[in-house]
Short mmCIF file of C-alpha atoms in Angstrom, two decimals:
data_model
loop_
_atom_site.label_atom_id
_atom_site.label_comp_id
_atom_site.label_asym_id
_atom_site.label_seq_id
_atom_site.Cartn_x
_atom_site.Cartn_y
_atom_site.Cartn_z
CA MET K 1 115.18 72.62 96.04
CA SER K 2 114.13 72.14 99.51
CA ILE K 3 111.38 74.21 101.22
CA GLU K 4 113.99 75.63 103.30
CA MET K 5 115.75 77.23 100.72
CA ILE K 6 112.57 78.03 98.65
CA SER K 7 111.32 80.01 102.17
CA VAL K 8 114.43 81.93 102.12
CA LEU K 9 114.34 82.69 98.35
CA LEU K 10 110.63 83.65 98.57
CA PHE K 11 110.69 85.98 101.60
CA GLY K 12 113.96 87.51 100.72
CA SER K 13 112.83 88.24 97.53
CA MET K 14 109.67 89.65 99.20
CA LEU K 15 111.61 92.16 101.63
CA LEU K 16 114.04 93.30 98.96
CA LEU K 17 110.95 94.50 96.59
CA LEU K 18 108.86 95.79 99.56
CA ALA K 19 112.22 97.84 100.67
CA SER K 20 112.45 99.10 96.95
CA GLY K 21 109.22 101.00 97.44
CA LEU K 22 106.62 98.52 95.26
CA PRO K 23 103.02 98.03 96.25
CA VAL K 24 102.41 95.21 98.72
CA ALA K 25 99.94 93.91 96.10
CA PHE K 26 102.32 93.78 92.91
CA VAL K 27 105.20 92.42 95.13
CA LEU K 28 102.65 89.41 96.45
CA GLY K 29 100.99 88.92 93.47
CA GLY K 30 104.10 88.75 91.15
CA LEU K 31 106.29 86.51 93.51
CA ALA K 32 103.09 84.05 93.41
CA VAL K 33 103.24 83.98 89.66
CA VAL K 34 106.93 83.83 89.41
CA PHE K 35 107.25 80.81 91.72
CA THR K 36 104.30 79.17 90.46
CA GLY K 37 105.64 79.38 86.71
CA VAL K 38 109.26 78.10 87.82
CA PHE K 39 107.86 75.20 90.17
CA TRP K 40 104.87 74.03 88.46
CA GLY K 41 105.04 75.60 85.07
CA PRO K 42 102.92 78.12 83.34
CA GLU K 43 100.08 75.79 83.00
CA SER K 44 99.74 75.93 86.68
CA LEU K 45 98.94 79.42 86.85
CA PHE K 46 94.94 78.45 87.33
CA ILE K 47 95.87 78.05 91.23
CA ILE K 48 96.13 81.59 91.74
CA LEU K 49 93.10 82.13 89.89
CA ALA K 50 91.04 79.49 91.69
CA ARG K 51 92.47 80.50 94.93
CA THR K 52 91.30 84.20 93.98
CA PHE K 53 87.82 83.10 93.03
CA SER K 54 87.21 81.28 95.93
CA MET K 55 87.93 84.19 97.89
CA MET K 56 85.70 86.16 96.01
CA SER K 57 82.81 83.82 96.62
CA THR K 58 82.95 84.45 100.28
CA THR K 59 79.94 86.48 100.94
CA THR K 60 81.24 87.65 104.50
CA LEU K 61 83.72 90.17 102.71
CA VAL K 62 80.87 92.04 101.60
CA ALA K 63 80.57 93.54 104.97
CA ALA K 64 84.16 95.22 104.45
CA PRO K 65 82.95 97.60 101.83
CA LEU K 66 80.17 98.34 103.66
CA PHE K 67 81.73 99.31 106.69
CA VAL K 68 84.20 101.48 104.79
CA LEU K 69 81.26 103.26 103.44
CA MET K 70 79.85 103.89 106.66
CA ALA K 71 83.16 105.13 107.88
CA VAL K 72 83.51 107.62 104.90
CA VAL K 73 80.01 109.01 105.64
CA LEU K 74 80.67 109.45 109.23
CA GLU K 75 83.53 111.41 108.67
CA ARG K 76 81.87 113.92 106.87
CA SER K 77 78.50 113.82 108.38
CA GLY K 78 78.69 116.31 111.30
CA VAL K 79 78.49 113.91 114.15
CA ALA K 80 81.86 113.85 115.38
CA GLU K 81 81.46 117.69 116.03
CA ASP K 82 78.38 117.32 118.40
CA LEU K 83 80.19 114.33 119.86
CA TYR K 84 83.61 116.19 120.87
CA GLU K 85 81.44 118.97 122.10
CA MET K 86 79.55 116.87 124.68
CA MET K 87 83.07 115.50 125.81
CA TYR K 88 84.56 119.02 125.96
CA ARG K 89 81.79 120.11 128.21
CA TRP K 90 81.95 117.15 130.62
CA SER K 91 85.63 116.37 130.81
CA GLY K 92 86.88 119.72 130.19
CA GLY K 93 86.63 120.74 134.03
CA ILE K 94 89.15 118.02 135.20
CA LYS K 95 93.35 117.69 134.49
CA GLY K 96 93.63 116.24 131.19
CA GLY K 97 90.02 116.34 130.95
CA LEU K 98 90.22 117.34 127.14
CA ALA K 99 92.57 114.55 126.11
CA VAL K 100 90.28 112.12 128.25
CA GLY K 101 87.42 113.33 126.08
CA THR K 102 89.36 113.15 122.90
CA VAL K 103 89.99 109.62 123.61
CA LEU K 104 86.33 108.75 124.45
CA ALA K 105 85.42 110.24 121.57
CA CYS K 106 87.56 108.37 119.52
CA THR K 107 86.64 105.13 121.44
CA LEU K 108 83.20 105.97 120.14
CA ILE K 109 83.73 106.98 116.62
CA ALA K 110 86.00 103.40 116.36
CA ALA K 111 82.72 101.76 117.15
CA MET K 112 81.04 103.45 114.48
CA SER K 113 83.67 103.11 111.78
CA GLY K 114 86.37 100.40 112.39
CA ILE K 115 88.95 102.25 110.66
CA ALA K 116 92.15 104.14 112.30
CA SER K 117 92.13 107.18 109.96
CA THR K 118 88.57 107.98 110.76
CA GLY K 119 89.11 108.84 114.52
CA VAL K 120 92.84 110.13 113.84
CA VAL K 121 91.41 112.51 110.81
CA MET K 122 88.25 114.02 112.73
CA MET K 123 89.95 114.71 116.35
CA GLY K 124 93.05 115.88 114.62
CA VAL K 125 91.01 118.69 113.11
CA MET K 126 88.76 119.44 116.00
CA ALA K 127 90.52 118.41 119.36
CA LEU K 128 94.15 119.08 118.77
CA PRO K 129 93.52 123.09 117.86
CA ALA K 130 91.37 123.27 121.16
CA MET K 131 93.97 121.31 123.38
CA LEU K 132 96.70 123.34 122.20
CA LYS K 133 94.50 126.73 122.67
CA ARG K 134 94.10 125.78 126.32
CA GLY K 135 97.86 125.27 126.91
CA TYR K 136 98.19 121.33 126.68
CA ASP K 137 101.55 119.81 126.01
CA LYS K 138 101.73 119.18 122.42
CA ARG K 139 102.95 115.81 122.80
CA ILE K 140 100.31 114.55 125.13
CA ALA K 141 97.66 116.16 122.89
CA THR K 142 98.70 114.77 119.72
CA GLY K 143 99.70 111.04 121.23
CA CYS K 144 96.31 110.70 122.69
CA ILE K 145 94.49 111.63 119.51
CA LEU K 146 96.70 108.89 117.45
CA ALA K 147 96.16 106.26 120.43
CA GLY K 148 92.38 106.84 120.61
CA GLY K 149 92.19 106.85 116.72
CA VAL K 150 94.06 103.54 116.10
CA LEU K 151 91.34 101.59 118.48
CA GLY K 152 89.36 101.82 115.09
CA PRO K 153 91.37 98.47 113.70
CA LEU K 154 90.54 96.64 117.33
CA ILE K 155 86.63 97.54 118.07
CA PRO K 156 83.85 96.58 116.18
CA PRO K 157 83.18 96.78 113.40
CA SER K 158 86.48 96.21 112.63
CA ILE K 159 87.31 95.44 108.79
CA ALA K 160 90.86 93.54 109.97
CA LEU K 161 88.45 91.17 112.44
CA VAL K 162 86.15 90.61 109.37
CA LEU K 163 89.17 89.53 107.31
CA TYR K 164 90.58 87.40 110.16
CA GLY K 165 87.33 85.74 110.64
CA THR K 166 86.63 84.88 107.22
CA MET K 167 90.28 83.47 106.43
CA ALA K 168 90.27 81.57 110.00
CA GLN K 169 86.65 80.41 109.77
CA VAL K 170 85.86 82.08 113.19
CA SER K 171 82.21 83.45 114.14
CA ILE K 172 83.07 87.21 113.05
CA GLY K 173 80.18 88.30 115.65
CA ALA K 174 82.48 86.61 118.64
CA LEU K 175 85.39 88.35 117.26
CA PHE K 176 83.58 91.35 117.56
CA ALA K 177 82.61 90.66 121.02
CA GLY K 178 86.32 90.13 122.05
CA GLY K 179 87.50 93.20 120.09
CA MET K 180 85.18 95.35 121.97
CA ALA K 181 86.27 93.80 125.34
CA ALA K 182 90.05 94.35 124.64
CA GLY K 183 89.52 97.85 123.09
CA MET K 184 87.53 98.86 126.05
CA LEU K 185 90.59 97.62 128.34
CA CYS K 186 92.72 99.41 125.80
CA SER K 187 90.95 102.60 126.05
CA LEU K 188 90.79 102.88 129.90
CA LEU K 189 94.42 102.26 130.07
CA ILE K 190 95.43 104.85 127.54
CA ILE K 191 92.70 107.16 129.92
CA GLY K 192 94.26 106.25 133.22
CA TYR K 193 97.87 107.00 131.58
CA ILE K 194 96.62 110.49 130.93
CA LEU K 195 95.22 111.36 134.14
CA ILE K 196 97.89 110.17 136.14
CA ARG K 197 100.79 112.13 133.93
CA CYS K 198 98.57 115.09 134.31
CA TYR K 199 97.77 114.84 137.85
CA LEU K 200 101.53 114.46 138.72
CA ASN K 201 102.15 117.35 136.22
CA PRO K 202 99.27 119.71 135.73
CA LYS K 203 101.30 121.75 133.18
CA LEU K 204 100.61 118.84 130.62
CA GLY K 205 97.00 119.02 130.58
CA PRO K 206 95.41 122.09 132.33
CA ALA K 207 91.90 122.12 133.31
CA ILE K 208 89.78 124.56 131.74
CA PRO K 209 89.48 127.91 134.05
CA VAL K 210 86.21 127.62 136.16
CA GLU K 211 84.45 130.58 134.30
CA GLU K 212 84.68 128.96 131.13
CA ARG K 213 83.47 125.50 132.26
CA ALA K 214 79.72 124.64 130.91
CA ASP K 215 76.81 124.78 133.48
CA TRP K 216 74.85 121.74 133.97
CA ASP K 217 71.96 122.96 131.59
CA ALA K 218 74.90 123.10 128.70
CA LYS K 219 76.01 119.68 129.85
CA ILE K 220 72.90 118.33 129.67
CA SER K 221 71.99 120.02 126.19
CA SER K 222 75.17 118.50 124.68
CA LEU K 223 74.09 114.98 125.64
CA LYS K 224 71.90 114.91 122.32
CA GLY K 225 75.33 114.71 120.59
CA VAL K 226 75.90 111.18 121.60
CA ILE K 227 72.43 110.16 120.60
CA LEU K 228 73.21 109.39 117.01
CA PRO K 229 76.36 107.60 117.81
CA LEU K 230 75.08 105.31 120.28
CA LEU K 231 71.82 104.48 118.07
CA LEU K 232 74.12 103.73 115.25
CA ILE K 233 76.36 101.69 117.42
CA THR K 234 73.55 99.67 118.82
CA ALA K 235 71.79 99.37 115.31
CA VAL K 236 75.03 97.92 114.04
CA LEU K 237 76.61 95.74 117.05
CA GLY K 238 73.03 95.28 118.68
CA SER K 239 71.78 93.05 115.56
CA ILE K 240 74.84 91.15 115.25
CA TYR K 241 74.67 90.34 119.04
CA SER K 242 71.35 89.74 119.10
CA GLY K 243 71.30 87.36 116.28
CA ILE K 244 68.93 89.29 114.30
CA ALA K 245 71.57 89.84 111.49
CA THR K 246 74.79 88.68 110.33
CA PRO K 247 77.76 90.96 110.05
CA THR K 248 76.91 91.97 106.50
CA GLU K 249 73.60 92.78 107.32
CA ALA K 250 74.63 94.68 110.08
CA ALA K 251 77.34 96.47 107.57
CA ALA K 252 74.39 97.30 105.37
CA VAL K 253 72.51 98.83 108.42
CA GLY K 254 75.60 100.71 109.34
CA ALA K 255 76.01 102.10 106.30
CA LEU K 256 72.51 103.34 105.85
CA GLY K 257 72.59 104.67 109.51
CA ALA K 258 75.52 106.94 108.46
CA PHE K 259 73.67 108.33 105.72
CA VAL K 260 70.71 109.02 107.84
CA CYS K 261 72.99 110.75 110.08
CA SER K 262 74.63 113.01 107.60
CA ALA K 263 71.03 113.69 106.43
CA ILE K 264 70.02 114.70 110.18
CA HIS K 265 73.01 116.84 109.98
CA ARG K 266 72.04 118.49 106.74
CA ARG K 267 74.97 117.26 104.60
CA LEU K 268 73.41 114.61 102.62
CA THR K 269 74.30 116.22 99.06
CA TRP K 270 74.84 114.51 95.82
CA ASP K 271 78.62 115.86 95.91
CA LEU K 272 78.87 114.16 99.43
CA ILE K 273 77.61 110.88 97.74
CA LYS K 274 79.98 111.01 94.75
CA SER K 275 83.04 111.91 97.12
CA VAL K 276 82.23 108.96 99.49
CA ALA K 277 81.61 106.44 96.66
CA TYR K 278 84.91 107.33 95.11
CA THR K 279 86.64 107.36 98.41
CA THR K 280 84.90 103.80 99.24
CA ILE K 281 86.10 102.47 95.65
CA GLN K 282 89.31 103.69 96.17
CA VAL K 283 90.12 101.99 99.70
CA GLN K 284 88.12 98.83 98.79
CA GLY K 285 90.13 98.08 95.79
CA PHE K 286 93.08 98.84 97.40
CA MET K 287 92.31 96.45 100.01
CA MET K 288 90.87 93.26 97.77
CA TRP K 289 93.88 93.72 95.69
CA ILE K 290 96.11 93.07 98.48
CA LEU K 291 93.79 90.58 99.64
CA PHE K 292 93.95 88.87 96.24
CA ALA K 293 97.86 88.77 95.91
CA ALA K 294 98.15 87.39 99.42
CA GLN K 295 95.73 84.47 98.54
CA GLY K 296 97.83 83.73 95.63
CA PHE K 297 101.19 84.12 97.75
CA ALA K 298 99.87 81.73 100.49
CA ALA K 299 98.50 79.18 97.99
CA VAL K 300 101.63 79.14 96.15
CA TYR K 301 103.67 78.83 99.63
CA MET K 302 101.36 76.39 101.33
CA GLY K 303 101.55 74.09 98.09
CA LEU K 304 105.45 74.08 98.07
CA GLY K 305 105.09 72.31 101.53
CA ALA K 306 105.29 75.61 104.08
CA SER K 307 102.81 73.74 106.26
CA ARG K 308 104.65 70.54 106.68
CA MET K 309 108.14 72.55 107.34
CA VAL K 310 106.43 74.53 109.90
CA VAL K 311 105.07 71.29 111.82
CA ASN K 312 108.31 69.62 111.36
CA LEU K 313 110.43 72.46 112.84
CA VAL K 314 108.10 72.63 115.87
CA GLN K 315 108.13 69.04 116.47
CA THR K 316 112.00 68.58 115.56
CA TYR K 317 113.01 71.67 117.96
CA GLN K 318 110.32 71.16 120.65
CA VAL K 319 109.33 74.64 120.52
CA GLY K 320 107.05 75.50 123.59
CA TRP K 321 103.88 77.03 124.00
CA TRP K 322 105.02 80.38 125.36
CA THR K 323 107.97 80.64 122.88
CA MET K 324 105.81 80.12 119.89
CA LEU K 325 103.09 82.77 121.27
CA ILE K 326 105.57 85.27 122.05
CA GLY K 327 107.52 84.81 118.56
CA ILE K 328 104.05 85.10 116.93
CA GLN K 329 103.44 88.52 118.59
CA VAL K 330 107.11 89.71 117.75
CA VAL K 331 106.85 88.79 114.05
CA TRP K 332 103.65 90.72 113.62
CA PHE K 333 105.05 93.59 115.80
CA LEU K 334 108.05 93.84 113.97
CA LEU K 335 105.95 93.58 110.55
CA GLY K 336 103.67 96.21 111.54
CA CYS K 337 106.75 98.71 111.27
CA VAL K 338 107.20 98.26 107.81
CA ILE K 339 104.08 96.93 106.01
CA ASP K 340 100.09 97.60 106.76
CA ALA K 341 98.10 94.87 109.07
CA TRP K 342 95.88 93.54 106.22
CA SER K 343 99.19 92.36 104.52
CA ILE K 344 100.55 90.91 107.65
CA LEU K 345 97.29 88.96 108.09
CA MET K 346 97.64 87.57 104.42
CA ILE K 347 101.06 86.78 104.68
CA THR K 348 101.25 85.16 108.45
CA LEU K 349 97.99 83.46 108.95
CA PRO K 350 98.30 80.70 106.43
CA ILE K 351 101.46 79.75 107.88
CA ILE K 352 99.89 80.32 111.85
CA LEU K 353 96.72 78.31 111.11
CA PRO K 354 98.21 74.91 111.01
CA LEU K 355 99.92 75.67 114.44
CA LEU K 356 96.50 76.26 116.13
CA PRO K 357 95.99 72.36 116.85
CA LEU K 358 99.43 71.74 117.97
CA TYR K 359 99.39 74.38 120.82
CA GLY K 360 95.57 74.45 121.27
CA PHE K 361 95.58 78.27 120.41
CA ASP K 362 92.11 79.36 120.59
CA PRO K 363 91.66 81.07 117.27
CA LEU K 364 89.40 83.70 118.48
CA TRP K 365 91.78 84.66 121.03
CA LEU K 366 94.70 84.74 118.83
CA GLY K 367 92.46 86.86 116.46
CA VAL K 368 92.15 89.46 118.98
CA LEU K 369 95.76 89.44 119.98
CA TYR K 370 96.60 90.29 116.39
CA ALA K 371 94.05 92.93 116.48
CA VAL K 372 95.91 94.61 119.66
CA ASN K 373 99.28 93.93 118.55
CA THR K 374 98.75 95.37 114.76
CA GLN K 375 97.11 98.47 115.92
CA THR K 376 100.61 99.66 117.10
CA GLY K 377 101.89 99.52 113.56
CA TYR K 378 99.76 102.55 112.77
CA LEU K 379 102.05 104.53 115.02
CA THR K 380 105.38 102.86 114.81
CA PRO K 381 107.86 104.14 111.98
CA PRO K 382 108.67 103.70 109.43
CA PHE K 383 105.60 102.67 108.13
CA GLY K 384 103.68 104.44 110.64
CA THR K 385 100.59 106.05 108.38
CA MET K 386 98.62 107.77 111.19
CA LEU K 387 101.96 109.45 112.11
CA PHE K 388 102.16 111.12 108.49
CA MET K 389 98.41 111.76 108.19
CA MET K 390 98.42 113.50 111.65
CA LYS K 391 101.59 115.64 110.57
CA GLY K 392 99.10 116.91 107.19
CA ILE K 393 96.59 118.08 109.52
CA ALA K 394 98.20 119.45 112.49
CA PRO K 395 99.15 122.70 112.90
CA LYS K 396 102.75 124.06 111.93
CA GLU K 397 103.79 124.31 115.47
CA VAL K 398 103.89 120.45 116.08
CA THR K 399 106.73 119.18 114.25
CA MET K 400 107.42 115.55 113.02
CA THR K 401 109.73 115.15 115.97
CA ASP K 402 106.95 116.04 118.44
CA ILE K 403 104.65 113.52 116.85
CA TYR K 404 107.34 110.50 116.83
CA HIS K 405 107.92 111.35 120.62
CA SER K 406 104.34 111.68 121.55
CA ILE K 407 103.43 107.83 120.53
CA VAL K 408 106.09 106.51 122.42
CA PRO K 409 104.36 106.14 125.75
CA PHE K 410 101.17 105.09 124.02
CA VAL K 411 102.74 102.31 122.10
CA VAL K 412 104.10 100.97 125.64
CA THR K 413 100.47 101.20 126.74
CA GLN K 414 99.34 99.39 124.16
CA LEU K 415 101.76 96.82 124.40
CA PHE K 416 100.70 96.66 127.94
CA CYS K 417 97.44 96.03 127.14
CA LEU K 418 98.40 93.27 124.69
CA ALA K 419 100.30 91.84 127.64
CA LEU K 420 97.43 91.51 129.89
CA CYS K 421 95.38 90.14 127.08
CA ILE K 422 97.90 87.26 126.73
CA ALA K 423 98.47 86.29 130.44
CA PHE K 424 94.84 86.81 131.24
CA PRO K 425 92.70 85.54 128.13
CA GLN K 426 89.41 85.89 130.17
CA LEU K 427 89.78 89.63 129.52
CA VAL K 428 89.34 88.73 125.70
CA THR K 429 86.87 85.66 125.99
CA TRP K 430 84.68 86.86 128.51
CA LEU K 431 82.20 88.42 126.53
CA PRO K 432 81.90 86.19 123.58
CA ASN K 433 81.54 83.65 126.01
CA LEU K 434 78.60 85.66 127.41
CA LEU K 435 76.93 86.60 124.27
CA PHE K 436 77.54 83.38 122.04
CA LYS K 437 77.43 80.39 124.45
#
């Protein structure tokens, strides 16, 4: 059977099984086992085991559970309350200021956690009721939290970038630097959109009345709320960029720092330790099963001749540079509507990697484009996990229709950021070049 027909059967089966509601790990792992047995015989199943064991031996993956642990502890440490209070006092006096402060708080939370759900949950609980109480439009209040929250997988310490760097053999520190540059750009674009909308229509985000605004003493006093976040970010990212620590060691520093933050806020209890341990194991177990299953899936598909097929197709049809790049982005975006970012990476990267030398794509730049692109998947239905998470924590007056409508302009803003990063690669590469070359 030709590799083309095998590709149709393999990916057709994958889409059919995913549509039936089966977990991604079971689908990818099951198909890997079945196709290995059918084409190479049962004695060849050791290939999947060998590929999985090889991935398990990758030391950089130790950073992933440590960053998850850090994010979960921070979510329950009390850091976000002080951080939002500071943003509230400093930005509440301008039109759309609370929404801007929320995005800034989400950006800092992203730089501490690397996970989308952390910022969405924290700000959804604290910032959304405050904005609605002040007369903010439901859609701009909800949308800014969702858009700011999903910066987590882009701004380091990003677990998605750790996985990409491990698979593509790219410096994780350099990826973090590129993700930081792109994340700051995306955050500024979101803030710019909010300010322009609220300037043109002040009813969308009215400023806090003068009599309720914080005085300078209160503003200065609130700055203490940003001390712990900045210290933690500096400890994690500063140790990587300065060369003092590897990403894995920096992740351990971050996890310890998160516990210290929790202790300072007097929330470090035995119950909290047990709770964050269970949550970390659950999240990490989910991620690793997907990783192992996808590795087996990729090993089988590559072994059957997928790399040669892709290279031959590209050379036969003379696919242009821009066509290939845009095609990759479209595939990532469409897959983001139905499966999570980790699964997208595991499925597509083994196919894309052989194309890098053919087209001269910078693997660091492409990795950051992956992170910018797939962050939209957290907001686009039907997968859109953050949409359903927001519905679970939002007040009753915020309907699912409001949430769906709220994300449209922010997804457009994220895609505009992606377009800028594609058109001007220097926006992504200037910081890695500055720090690592």
